[in-house]
Amino acid sequence: MAALGDADSVAKEVALELHYGARQAEGQVSLARDLARRLPSTFEAMRRGALDPYRASKVADQTSVLTDEQAREVDAQVAGKVTTRDATSVRRLVNRTVARVDPDGHARRCEERKRSRKVQLCHEDEGMATLYAYLPAEIATTIYTRVDRVARRLRSNGEERTLDELRADVFSDLCLGIARPVEPPRAEVFVYLDFLTWTGLRNEPAELAGHGPIPAGLAREIAQNATIRRVITDPMTGTPIDVGRHRYRPSAATKELVQVRDRECRIPGCHRPVQACDLDHVKPWAQGGGTDHGNLCGLCRRDHRLKDEPGWHHRMTETGVLEITTPAGRTYRSQPEPLTTAA
């Protein structure tokens, strides 16, 4: 690439040859440069045809804040994993790995971003406007969780408004100090951190549910908040502690365990939060399936219904892997990734 001239010149050549806009061409050249210089394993996966440019760009984007040496370390750690994930999962995987490889830099970048917090108002057409808030992730997540829970409770009371309408109205009422007709439930937000990090013996990045990695120091701080539920994971396996129950409807403890384990719909490529999913008996309860974490998993309503269609089969292995067999006879496997690395 160096023989062809500087990046601007190469980007212009690419734009002319491929009929790209300037911005698209610059992005392609930047990706090619990163693959050649910083991401050899990702480059090799593309060369084999195992990884498309879009998913490769997620690796490049998330490692752009790192030094060349750090980027190569992340690239080596995610090699072999990115080829079996969709783009969103690739971004999350690389983001977590970046936080582990460069924890000090991650904490510094989080603090710098926090100084950019703001609220903006954008006027739209037909009497509407967008109110935009750029906030620390733990605060924004807690606000949204509270709004969503109140809205869902209102809908269960026979409201005819859509869930989106209810969320908007609840948000408006809370901001304006207007009392709600129901007692607002506690807005619980989960933060996952391993035992050694929780006790301060190491500083492995934690995971804020629905967001991604956060610095260990921030996790320990916000875990003291009454609206934040800390989930302590086994430092050897990265998974929550086991709980089991034997009845059709899961107990609150079992439901909570499955939710903190799965975090989102278990079907590969579906990222609907598990709090908005059904808890499904993988082996039907009527056929002897237990109501415990080993036989329950989160499925969004669409995938839950699809499971009962002809030709679809689900099976949970003893190691917690969900096997999904399609009508075409293909089998896909799903297992929530450990949120912490082994000590």
C-alpha atoms as a printed R data frame, in Angstrom:
    type eleno elety resid chain resno       x       y      z
1   ATOM     1    CA   MET     A     1   0.000   0.000  0.000
2   ATOM     2    CA   ALA     A     2   2.862   2.364  0.791
3   ATOM     3    CA   ALA     A     3   4.092   2.060 -2.792
4   ATOM     4    CA   LEU     A     4   0.803   3.449 -4.048
5   ATOM     5    CA   GLY     A     5   1.107   6.689 -2.102
6   ATOM     6    CA   ASP     A     6  -0.471   8.124  1.020
7   ATOM     7    CA   ALA     A     7  -3.899   7.172  2.332
8   ATOM     8    CA   ASP     A     8  -5.706  10.117  0.741
9   ATOM     9    CA   SER     A     9  -4.289   9.299 -2.666
10  ATOM    10    CA   VAL     A    10  -5.131   5.605 -2.361
11  ATOM    11    CA   ALA     A    11  -8.654   6.414 -1.175
12  ATOM    12    CA   LYS     A    12  -9.194   8.634 -4.196
13  ATOM    13    CA   GLU     A    13  -8.027   5.844 -6.516
14  ATOM    14    CA   VAL     A    14 -10.409   3.406 -4.818
15  ATOM    15    CA   ALA     A    15 -13.296   5.862 -5.052
16  ATOM    16    CA   LEU     A    16 -12.762   6.399 -8.772
17  ATOM    17    CA   GLU     A    17 -12.286   2.726 -9.582
18  ATOM    18    CA   LEU     A    18 -15.196   1.359 -7.516
19  ATOM    19    CA   HIS     A    19 -17.529   4.353 -7.842
20  ATOM    20    CA   TYR     A    20 -17.478   4.898 -4.076
21  ATOM    21    CA   GLY     A    21 -18.077   8.128 -2.256
22  ATOM    22    CA   ALA     A    22 -15.032   9.662 -0.604
23  ATOM    23    CA   ARG     A    23 -16.055   8.591  2.885
24  ATOM    24    CA   GLN     A    24 -16.747   4.991  1.892
25  ATOM    25    CA   ALA     A    25 -13.422   4.759  0.075
26  ATOM    26    CA   GLU     A    26 -11.543   6.196  3.056
27  ATOM    27    CA   GLY     A    27 -13.181   3.601  5.285
28  ATOM    28    CA   GLN     A    28 -12.167   0.749  2.988
29  ATOM    29    CA   VAL     A    29  -8.568   1.955  2.810
30  ATOM    30    CA   SER     A    30  -8.418   2.381  6.587
31  ATOM    31    CA   LEU     A    31  -9.750  -1.158  7.081
32  ATOM    32    CA   ALA     A    32  -7.224  -2.577  4.602
33  ATOM    33    CA   ARG     A    33  -4.378  -0.775  6.364
34  ATOM    34    CA   ASP     A    34  -5.450  -2.076  9.785
35  ATOM    35    CA   LEU     A    35  -5.804  -5.626  8.484
36  ATOM    36    CA   ALA     A    36  -2.342  -5.540  6.934
37  ATOM    37    CA   ARG     A    37  -0.545  -3.906  9.859
38  ATOM    38    CA   ARG     A    38  -2.445  -4.680 13.058
39  ATOM    39    CA   LEU     A    39  -4.914  -7.530 12.581
40  ATOM    40    CA   PRO     A    40  -3.171 -10.490 10.900
41  ATOM    41    CA   SER     A    41  -5.566 -13.158 12.208
42  ATOM    42    CA   THR     A    42  -8.626 -11.216 11.066
43  ATOM    43    CA   PHE     A    43  -6.953 -10.693  7.689
44  ATOM    44    CA   GLU     A    44  -6.265 -14.427  7.400
45  ATOM    45    CA   ALA     A    45  -9.905 -15.247  8.237
46  ATOM    46    CA   MET     A    46 -11.020 -12.932  5.433
47  ATOM    47    CA   ARG     A    47  -8.521 -14.487  3.037
48  ATOM    48    CA   ARG     A    48  -9.996 -17.933  3.771
49  ATOM    49    CA   GLY     A    49 -13.496 -16.625  3.159
50  ATOM    50    CA   ALA     A    50 -14.492 -17.280  6.785
51  ATOM    51    CA   LEU     A    51 -15.089 -13.607  7.624
52  ATOM    52    CA   ASP     A    52 -16.795 -10.879  5.602
53  ATOM    53    CA   PRO     A    53 -15.557  -7.262  5.450
54  ATOM    54    CA   TYR     A    54 -18.420  -5.939  7.571
55  ATOM    55    CA   ARG     A    55 -17.607  -8.132 10.577
56  ATOM    56    CA   ALA     A    56 -13.898  -7.499 10.051
57  ATOM    57    CA   SER     A    57 -14.625  -3.775 10.248
58  ATOM    58    CA   LYS     A    58 -16.090  -4.329 13.732
59  ATOM    59    CA   VAL     A    59 -12.739  -5.737 14.854
60  ATOM    60    CA   ALA     A    60 -10.899  -2.788 13.319
61  ATOM    61    CA   ASP     A    61 -13.299  -0.205 14.763
62  ATOM    62    CA   GLN     A    62 -13.122  -1.526 18.326
63  ATOM    63    CA   THR     A    63  -9.316  -1.820 18.276
64  ATOM    64    CA   SER     A    64  -8.727   1.623 16.758
65  ATOM    65    CA   VAL     A    65  -8.038   3.106 20.230
66  ATOM    66    CA   LEU     A    66  -5.183   0.655 20.888
67  ATOM    67    CA   THR     A    67  -1.510   0.643 20.040
68  ATOM    68    CA   ASP     A    68  -0.387  -1.694 17.261
69  ATOM    69    CA   GLU     A    69   0.943  -4.175 19.837
70  ATOM    70    CA   GLN     A    70  -2.299  -4.159 21.836
71  ATOM    71    CA   ALA     A    71  -4.382  -4.497 18.667
72  ATOM    72    CA   ARG     A    72  -2.406  -7.565 17.633
73  ATOM    73    CA   GLU     A    73  -2.939  -9.077 21.096
74  ATOM    74    CA   VAL     A    74  -6.706  -8.557 20.851
75  ATOM    75    CA   ASP     A    75  -6.657  -9.922 17.306
76  ATOM    76    CA   ALA     A    76  -4.930 -13.089 18.506
77  ATOM    77    CA   GLN     A    77  -7.364 -13.567 21.405
78  ATOM    78    CA   VAL     A    78 -10.505 -13.298 19.263
79  ATOM    79    CA   ALA     A    79  -9.132 -15.335 16.356
80  ATOM    80    CA   GLY     A    80 -11.354 -18.338 15.716
81  ATOM    81    CA   LYS     A    81 -14.261 -16.789 17.611
82  ATOM    82    CA   VAL     A    82 -15.288 -13.943 15.302
83  ATOM    83    CA   THR     A    83 -15.981 -16.249 12.366
84  ATOM    84    CA   THR     A    84 -18.907 -17.933 14.150
85  ATOM    85    CA   ARG     A    85 -20.609 -14.747 15.410
86  ATOM    86    CA   ASP     A    86 -22.876 -12.127 13.891
87  ATOM    87    CA   ALA     A    87 -21.660  -8.530 13.640
88  ATOM    88    CA   THR     A    88 -23.211  -7.372 16.923
89  ATOM    89    CA   SER     A    89 -21.669 -10.284 18.813
90  ATOM    90    CA   VAL     A    90 -18.291  -9.634 17.174
91  ATOM    91    CA   ARG     A    91 -18.395  -6.010 18.314
92  ATOM    92    CA   ARG     A    92 -19.267  -7.034 21.875
93  ATOM    93    CA   LEU     A    93 -16.597  -9.736 21.992
94  ATOM    94    CA   VAL     A    94 -13.872  -7.399 20.734
95  ATOM    95    CA   ASN     A    95 -15.046  -4.601 23.018
96  ATOM    96    CA   ARG     A    96 -14.733  -6.865 26.076
97  ATOM    97    CA   THR     A    97 -11.324  -8.078 24.945
98  ATOM    98    CA   VAL     A    98 -10.094  -4.515 24.413
99  ATOM    99    CA   ALA     A    99 -11.141  -3.665 27.975
100 ATOM   100    CA   ARG     A   100  -9.176  -6.651 29.319
101 ATOM   101    CA   VAL     A   101  -6.057  -5.984 27.250
102 ATOM   102    CA   ASP     A   102  -5.997  -2.259 28.059
103 ATOM   103    CA   PRO     A   103  -7.867  -1.826 31.383
104 ATOM   104    CA   ASP     A   104  -6.159   1.457 32.287
105 ATOM   105    CA   GLY     A   105  -6.854   2.928 28.868
106 ATOM   106    CA   HIS     A   106 -10.438   1.705 29.027
107 ATOM   107    CA   ALA     A   107 -10.957   3.399 32.402
108 ATOM   108    CA   ARG     A   108  -9.386   6.605 31.103
109 ATOM   109    CA   ARG     A   109 -11.547   6.640 27.971
110 ATOM   110    CA   CYS     A   110 -14.684   6.056 30.060
111 ATOM   111    CA   GLU     A   111 -13.796   9.024 32.256
112 ATOM   112    CA   GLU     A   112 -13.118  11.215 29.214
113 ATOM   113    CA   ARG     A   113 -16.451  10.265 27.640
114 ATOM   114    CA   LYS     A   114 -18.254  11.041 30.887
115 ATOM   115    CA   ARG     A   115 -17.136  14.665 30.588
116 ATOM   116    CA   SER     A   116 -19.060  14.852 27.297
117 ATOM   117    CA   ARG     A   117 -22.457  14.087 28.867
118 ATOM   118    CA   LYS     A   118 -25.253  16.353 27.658
119 ATOM   119    CA   VAL     A   119 -28.936  16.759 26.877
120 ATOM   120    CA   GLN     A   120 -30.065  18.077 23.496
121 ATOM   121    CA   LEU     A   121 -33.398  19.029 21.953
122 ATOM   122    CA   CYS     A   122 -34.002  18.499 18.227
123 ATOM   123    CA   HIS     A   123 -37.232  19.823 16.720
124 ATOM   124    CA   GLU     A   124 -38.967  17.497 14.249
125 ATOM   125    CA   ASP     A   125 -41.947  17.873 11.905
126 ATOM   126    CA   GLU     A   126 -45.684  17.625 12.694
127 ATOM   127    CA   GLY     A   127 -45.423  18.957 16.214
128 ATOM   128    CA   MET     A   128 -42.851  16.469 17.514
129 ATOM   129    CA   ALA     A   129 -39.328  16.766 18.884
130 ATOM   130    CA   THR     A   130 -36.513  14.455 19.982
131 ATOM   131    CA   LEU     A   131 -35.007  14.820 23.455
132 ATOM   132    CA   TYR     A   132 -31.548  13.293 23.436
133 ATOM   133    CA   ALA     A   133 -29.497  12.510 26.552
134 ATOM   134    CA   TYR     A   134 -25.864  11.365 26.408
135 ATOM   135    CA   LEU     A   135 -25.241   9.864 29.855
136 ATOM   136    CA   PRO     A   136 -22.982   7.390 31.670
137 ATOM   137    CA   ALA     A   137 -24.163   3.903 30.746
138 ATOM   138    CA   GLU     A   138 -25.146   2.849 34.258
139 ATOM   139    CA   ILE     A   139 -27.372   5.930 34.667
140 ATOM   140    CA   ALA     A   140 -28.980   5.693 31.222
141 ATOM   141    CA   THR     A   141 -29.615   1.966 31.678
142 ATOM   142    CA   THR     A   142 -31.216   2.501 35.082
143 ATOM   143    CA   ILE     A   143 -33.468   5.273 33.751
144 ATOM   144    CA   TYR     A   144 -34.610   3.178 30.795
145 ATOM   145    CA   THR     A   145 -35.189   0.114 32.975
146 ATOM   146    CA   ARG     A   146 -37.398   2.081 35.350
147 ATOM   147    CA   VAL     A   147 -39.394   3.639 32.498
148 ATOM   148    CA   ASP     A   148 -39.800   0.249 30.807
149 ATOM   149    CA   ARG     A   149 -40.971  -1.503 33.983
150 ATOM   150    CA   VAL     A   150 -43.589   1.126 34.765
151 ATOM   151    CA   ALA     A   151 -44.785   1.041 31.141
152 ATOM   152    CA   ARG     A   152 -45.089  -2.749 31.157
153 ATOM   153    CA   ARG     A   153 -47.030  -2.675 34.416
154 ATOM   154    CA   LEU     A   154 -49.450  -0.127 32.943
155 ATOM   155    CA   ARG     A   155 -49.930  -2.257 29.836
156 ATOM   156    CA   SER     A   156 -50.780  -5.275 31.971
157 ATOM   157    CA   ASN     A   157 -53.549  -3.195 33.559
158 ATOM   158    CA   GLY     A   158 -55.473  -3.000 30.284
159 ATOM   159    CA   GLU     A   159 -53.947   0.090 28.661
160 ATOM   160    CA   GLU     A   160 -54.607   0.369 24.933
161 ATOM   161    CA   ARG     A   161 -51.517   2.456 24.208
162 ATOM   162    CA   THR     A   162 -48.574   0.666 22.606
163 ATOM   163    CA   LEU     A   163 -45.528  -0.094 24.714
164 ATOM   164    CA   ASP     A   164 -43.569   2.639 22.917
165 ATOM   165    CA   GLU     A   165 -46.326   5.150 23.642
166 ATOM   166    CA   LEU     A   166 -46.428   4.098 27.279
167 ATOM   167    CA   ARG     A   167 -42.665   4.441 27.652
168 ATOM   168    CA   ALA     A   168 -42.800   7.931 26.161
169 ATOM   169    CA   ASP     A   169 -45.658   8.981 28.447
170 ATOM   170    CA   VAL     A   170 -44.036   7.493 31.548
171 ATOM   171    CA   PHE     A   171 -40.737   9.205 30.733
172 ATOM   172    CA   SER     A   172 -42.509  12.532 30.250
173 ATOM   173    CA   ASP     A   173 -44.457  12.198 33.499
174 ATOM   174    CA   LEU     A   174 -41.364  11.283 35.496
175 ATOM   175    CA   CYS     A   175 -39.418  14.242 34.107
176 ATOM   176    CA   LEU     A   176 -42.309  16.624 34.784
177 ATOM   177    CA   GLY     A   177 -42.966  15.256 38.265
178 ATOM   178    CA   ILE     A   178 -46.448  13.996 37.427
179 ATOM   179    CA   ALA     A   179 -47.515  11.152 39.729
180 ATOM   180    CA   ARG     A   180 -48.107   7.752 38.143
181 ATOM   181    CA   PRO     A   181 -51.298   5.794 38.938
182 ATOM   182    CA   VAL     A   182 -49.198   2.796 40.008
183 ATOM   183    CA   GLU     A   183 -46.286   2.441 42.390
184 ATOM   184    CA   PRO     A   184 -43.142   2.362 40.231
185 ATOM   185    CA   PRO     A   185 -41.208  -0.885 40.640
186 ATOM   186    CA   ARG     A   186 -37.558  -0.800 41.560
187 ATOM   187    CA   ALA     A   187 -35.418  -0.375 38.461
188 ATOM   188    CA   GLU     A   188 -32.944  -3.230 38.743
189 ATOM   189    CA   VAL     A   189 -29.856  -3.168 36.547
190 ATOM   190    CA   PHE     A   190 -27.327  -5.997 36.634
191 ATOM   191    CA   VAL     A   191 -23.559  -5.574 36.765
192 ATOM   192    CA   TYR     A   192 -21.447  -8.725 36.455
193 ATOM   193    CA   LEU     A   193 -18.029  -8.962 38.106
194 ATOM   194    CA   ASP     A   194 -15.975 -11.875 39.292
195 ATOM   195    CA   PHE     A   195 -15.300 -12.500 42.962
196 ATOM   196    CA   LEU     A   196 -11.633 -11.477 42.809
197 ATOM   197    CA   THR     A   197 -12.512  -8.176 41.146
198 ATOM   198    CA   TRP     A   198 -15.342  -7.555 43.618
199 ATOM   199    CA   THR     A   199 -12.930  -8.008 46.533
200 ATOM   200    CA   GLY     A   200 -10.289  -5.803 44.900
201 ATOM   201    CA   LEU     A   201  -7.751  -8.603 44.393
202 ATOM   202    CA   ARG     A   202  -7.715  -7.928 40.657
203 ATOM   203    CA   ASN     A   203  -9.166  -5.370 38.266
204 ATOM   204    CA   GLU     A   204 -10.837  -7.415 35.544
205 ATOM   205    CA   PRO     A   205 -13.364  -5.241 33.640
206 ATOM   206    CA   ALA     A   206 -16.962  -5.890 34.693
207 ATOM   207    CA   GLU     A   207 -20.023  -6.104 32.431
208 ATOM   208    CA   LEU     A   208 -23.032  -3.800 32.619
209 ATOM   209    CA   ALA     A   209 -26.046  -5.737 31.324
210 ATOM   210    CA   GLY     A   210 -27.231  -4.441 27.974
211 ATOM   211    CA   HIS     A   211 -24.197  -2.191 27.539
212 ATOM   212    CA   GLY     A   212 -20.839  -3.914 27.727
213 ATOM   213    CA   PRO     A   213 -17.589  -3.686 29.697
214 ATOM   214    CA   ILE     A   214 -17.050  -1.065 32.377
215 ATOM   215    CA   PRO     A   215 -13.914  -0.459 34.495
216 ATOM   216    CA   ALA     A   216 -13.541  -2.540 37.649
217 ATOM   217    CA   GLY     A   217 -13.384   0.528 39.889
218 ATOM   218    CA   LEU     A   218 -16.634   1.893 38.475
219 ATOM   219    CA   ALA     A   219 -18.301  -1.519 38.860
220 ATOM   220    CA   ARG     A   220 -17.351  -1.735 42.541
221 ATOM   221    CA   GLU     A   221 -18.611   1.813 43.060
222 ATOM   222    CA   ILE     A   222 -22.002   1.473 41.381
223 ATOM   223    CA   ALA     A   223 -22.579  -2.006 42.859
224 ATOM   224    CA   GLN     A   224 -23.244  -0.195 46.149
225 ATOM   225    CA   ASN     A   225 -26.222   1.573 44.528
226 ATOM   226    CA   ALA     A   226 -29.629   0.247 45.577
227 ATOM   227    CA   THR     A   227 -30.821   0.154 41.946
228 ATOM   228    CA   ILE     A   228 -27.829  -1.889 40.769
229 ATOM   229    CA   ARG     A   229 -27.845  -5.656 41.295
230 ATOM   230    CA   ARG     A   230 -24.341  -7.081 41.377
231 ATOM   231    CA   VAL     A   231 -23.858 -10.597 40.035
232 ATOM   232    CA   ILE     A   232 -20.717 -12.216 41.406
233 ATOM   233    CA   THR     A   233 -19.309 -14.789 38.998
234 ATOM   234    CA   ASP     A   234 -17.031 -17.735 39.594
235 ATOM   235    CA   PRO     A   235 -13.488 -16.536 38.783
236 ATOM   236    CA   MET     A   236 -12.660 -19.969 37.358
237 ATOM   237    CA   THR     A   237 -15.638 -20.319 34.992
238 ATOM   238    CA   GLY     A   238 -17.084 -16.823 34.629
239 ATOM   239    CA   THR     A   239 -20.623 -18.081 35.296
240 ATOM   240    CA   PRO     A   240 -23.142 -17.255 38.075
241 ATOM   241    CA   ILE     A   241 -23.706 -19.654 40.988
242 ATOM   242    CA   ASP     A   242 -26.267 -22.420 40.394
243 ATOM   243    CA   VAL     A   243 -29.847 -22.366 41.734
244 ATOM   244    CA   GLY     A   244 -32.596 -24.892 40.887
245 ATOM   245    CA   ARG     A   245 -36.331 -25.395 41.518
246 ATOM   246    CA   HIS     A   246 -38.844 -28.113 40.605
247 ATOM   247    CA   ARG     A   247 -42.191 -26.659 39.583
248 ATOM   248    CA   TYR     A   248 -43.741 -25.461 36.318
249 ATOM   249    CA   ARG     A   249 -43.415 -21.744 36.960
250 ATOM   250    CA   PRO     A   250 -39.859 -20.827 37.938
251 ATOM   251    CA   SER     A   251 -39.322 -19.213 41.302
252 ATOM   252    CA   ALA     A   252 -38.068 -15.658 41.448
253 ATOM   253    CA   ALA     A   253 -34.576 -16.954 42.241
254 ATOM   254    CA   THR     A   254 -34.534 -19.378 39.292
255 ATOM   255    CA   LYS     A   255 -35.938 -16.764 36.925
256 ATOM   256    CA   GLU     A   256 -33.310 -14.282 38.028
257 ATOM   257    CA   LEU     A   257 -30.501 -16.824 37.621
258 ATOM   258    CA   VAL     A   258 -31.559 -17.721 34.061
259 ATOM   259    CA   GLN     A   259 -31.894 -14.050 33.152
260 ATOM   260    CA   VAL     A   260 -28.496 -13.054 34.474
261 ATOM   261    CA   ARG     A   261 -26.957 -16.075 32.739
262 ATOM   262    CA   ASP     A   262 -28.575 -15.669 29.322
263 ATOM   263    CA   ARG     A   263 -28.759 -11.846 29.149
264 ATOM   264    CA   GLU     A   264 -30.559 -12.022 25.774
265 ATOM   265    CA   CYS     A   265 -32.511 -14.408 23.558
266 ATOM   266    CA   ARG     A   266 -30.522 -17.633 23.203
267 ATOM   267    CA   ILE     A   267 -31.071 -17.963 19.452
268 ATOM   268    CA   PRO     A   268 -27.846 -16.974 17.638
269 ATOM   269    CA   GLY     A   269 -28.149 -13.545 16.044
270 ATOM   270    CA   CYS     A   270 -31.096 -12.420 18.204
271 ATOM   271    CA   HIS     A   271 -30.104  -9.803 20.768
272 ATOM   272    CA   ARG     A   272 -33.449  -9.072 22.392
273 ATOM   273    CA   PRO     A   273 -32.835  -8.489 26.137
274 ATOM   274    CA   VAL     A   274 -33.841 -11.490 28.208
275 ATOM   275    CA   GLN     A   275 -36.077  -9.320 30.405
276 ATOM   276    CA   ALA     A   276 -38.328  -8.955 27.337
277 ATOM   277    CA   CYS     A   277 -38.182 -12.698 26.552
278 ATOM   278    CA   ASP     A   278 -40.136 -15.764 27.656
279 ATOM   279    CA   LEU     A   279 -38.484 -18.362 29.884
280 ATOM   280    CA   ASP     A   280 -38.932 -21.564 27.896
281 ATOM   281    CA   HIS     A   281 -38.719 -25.182 29.056
282 ATOM   282    CA   VAL     A   282 -36.287 -26.657 26.501
283 ATOM   283    CA   LYS     A   283 -37.668 -30.121 27.247
284 ATOM   284    CA   PRO     A   284 -41.406 -29.578 27.804
285 ATOM   285    CA   TRP     A   285 -42.485 -29.759 31.434
286 ATOM   286    CA   ALA     A   286 -45.297 -32.156 30.486
287 ATOM   287    CA   GLN     A   287 -42.634 -34.532 29.121
288 ATOM   288    CA   GLY     A   288 -40.588 -34.499 32.315
289 ATOM   289    CA   GLY     A   289 -38.542 -31.378 31.725
290 ATOM   290    CA   GLY     A   290 -37.430 -29.693 34.930
291 ATOM   291    CA   THR     A   291 -38.076 -26.100 35.951
292 ATOM   292    CA   ASP     A   292 -34.459 -25.285 36.665
293 ATOM   293    CA   HIS     A   293 -31.620 -23.407 35.046
294 ATOM   294    CA   GLY     A   294 -30.507 -26.554 33.210
295 ATOM   295    CA   ASN     A   295 -33.790 -26.778 31.286
296 ATOM   296    CA   LEU     A   296 -34.815 -23.128 31.041
297 ATOM   297    CA   CYS     A   297 -33.599 -20.526 28.589
298 ATOM   298    CA   GLY     A   298 -34.668 -17.112 27.391
299 ATOM   299    CA   LEU     A   299 -36.406 -16.973 23.996
300 ATOM   300    CA   CYS     A   300 -37.987 -13.911 22.448
301 ATOM   301    CA   ARG     A   301 -41.672 -14.365 21.648
302 ATOM   302    CA   ARG     A   302 -40.985 -14.872 17.925
303 ATOM   303    CA   ASP     A   303 -38.351 -17.577 18.471
304 ATOM   304    CA   HIS     A   304 -40.454 -19.162 21.216
305 ATOM   305    CA   ARG     A   305 -43.326 -19.605 18.768
306 ATOM   306    CA   LEU     A   306 -40.982 -20.792 16.019
307 ATOM   307    CA   LYS     A   307 -39.679 -23.549 18.291
308 ATOM   308    CA   ASP     A   308 -43.115 -25.209 18.163
309 ATOM   309    CA   GLU     A   309 -43.267 -25.178 14.354
310 ATOM   310    CA   PRO     A   310 -42.731 -28.494 12.511
311 ATOM   311    CA   GLY     A   311 -39.100 -29.414 11.982
312 ATOM   312    CA   TRP     A   312 -37.631 -27.267 14.749
313 ATOM   313    CA   HIS     A   313 -35.976 -29.054 17.675
314 ATOM   314    CA   HIS     A   314 -34.185 -27.684 20.747
315 ATOM   315    CA   ARG     A   315 -31.964 -29.638 23.113
316 ATOM   316    CA   MET     A   316 -29.956 -28.489 26.134
317 ATOM   317    CA   THR     A   317 -26.736 -30.423 26.728
318 ATOM   318    CA   GLU     A   318 -25.328 -31.217 30.163
319 ATOM   319    CA   THR     A   319 -22.781 -28.427 29.702
320 ATOM   320    CA   GLY     A   320 -25.478 -25.802 29.091
321 ATOM   321    CA   VAL     A   321 -25.161 -25.594 25.309
322 ATOM   322    CA   LEU     A   322 -28.487 -25.051 23.535
323 ATOM   323    CA   GLU     A   323 -28.625 -27.031 20.285
324 ATOM   324    CA   ILE     A   324 -31.110 -25.745 17.691
325 ATOM   325    CA   THR     A   325 -31.923 -28.034 14.762
326 ATOM   326    CA   THR     A   326 -33.756 -26.411 11.843
327 ATOM   327    CA   PRO     A   327 -36.189 -27.980  9.343
328 ATOM   328    CA   ALA     A   328 -33.257 -28.105  6.889
329 ATOM   329    CA   GLY     A   329 -31.444 -30.445  9.258
330 ATOM   330    CA   ARG     A   330 -28.759 -27.936 10.242
331 ATOM   331    CA   THR     A   331 -27.758 -27.734 13.905
332 ATOM   332    CA   TYR     A   332 -26.593 -24.514 15.542
333 ATOM   333    CA   ARG     A   333 -25.228 -24.139 19.064
334 ATOM   334    CA   SER     A   334 -25.700 -21.351 21.564
335 ATOM   335    CA   GLN     A   335 -23.977 -20.785 24.887
336 ATOM   336    CA   PRO     A   336 -23.751 -17.512 26.825
337 ATOM   337    CA   GLU     A   337 -20.156 -16.379 26.934
338 ATOM   338    CA   PRO     A   338 -18.493 -16.196 30.345
339 ATOM   339    CA   LEU     A   339 -18.319 -12.545 31.295
340 ATOM   340    CA   THR     A   340 -15.029 -12.911 33.128
341 ATOM   341    CA   THR     A   341 -11.827 -14.738 32.313
342 ATOM   342    CA   ALA     A   342 -10.311 -17.498 34.397
343 ATOM   343    CA   ALA     A   343  -8.094 -16.351 37.230
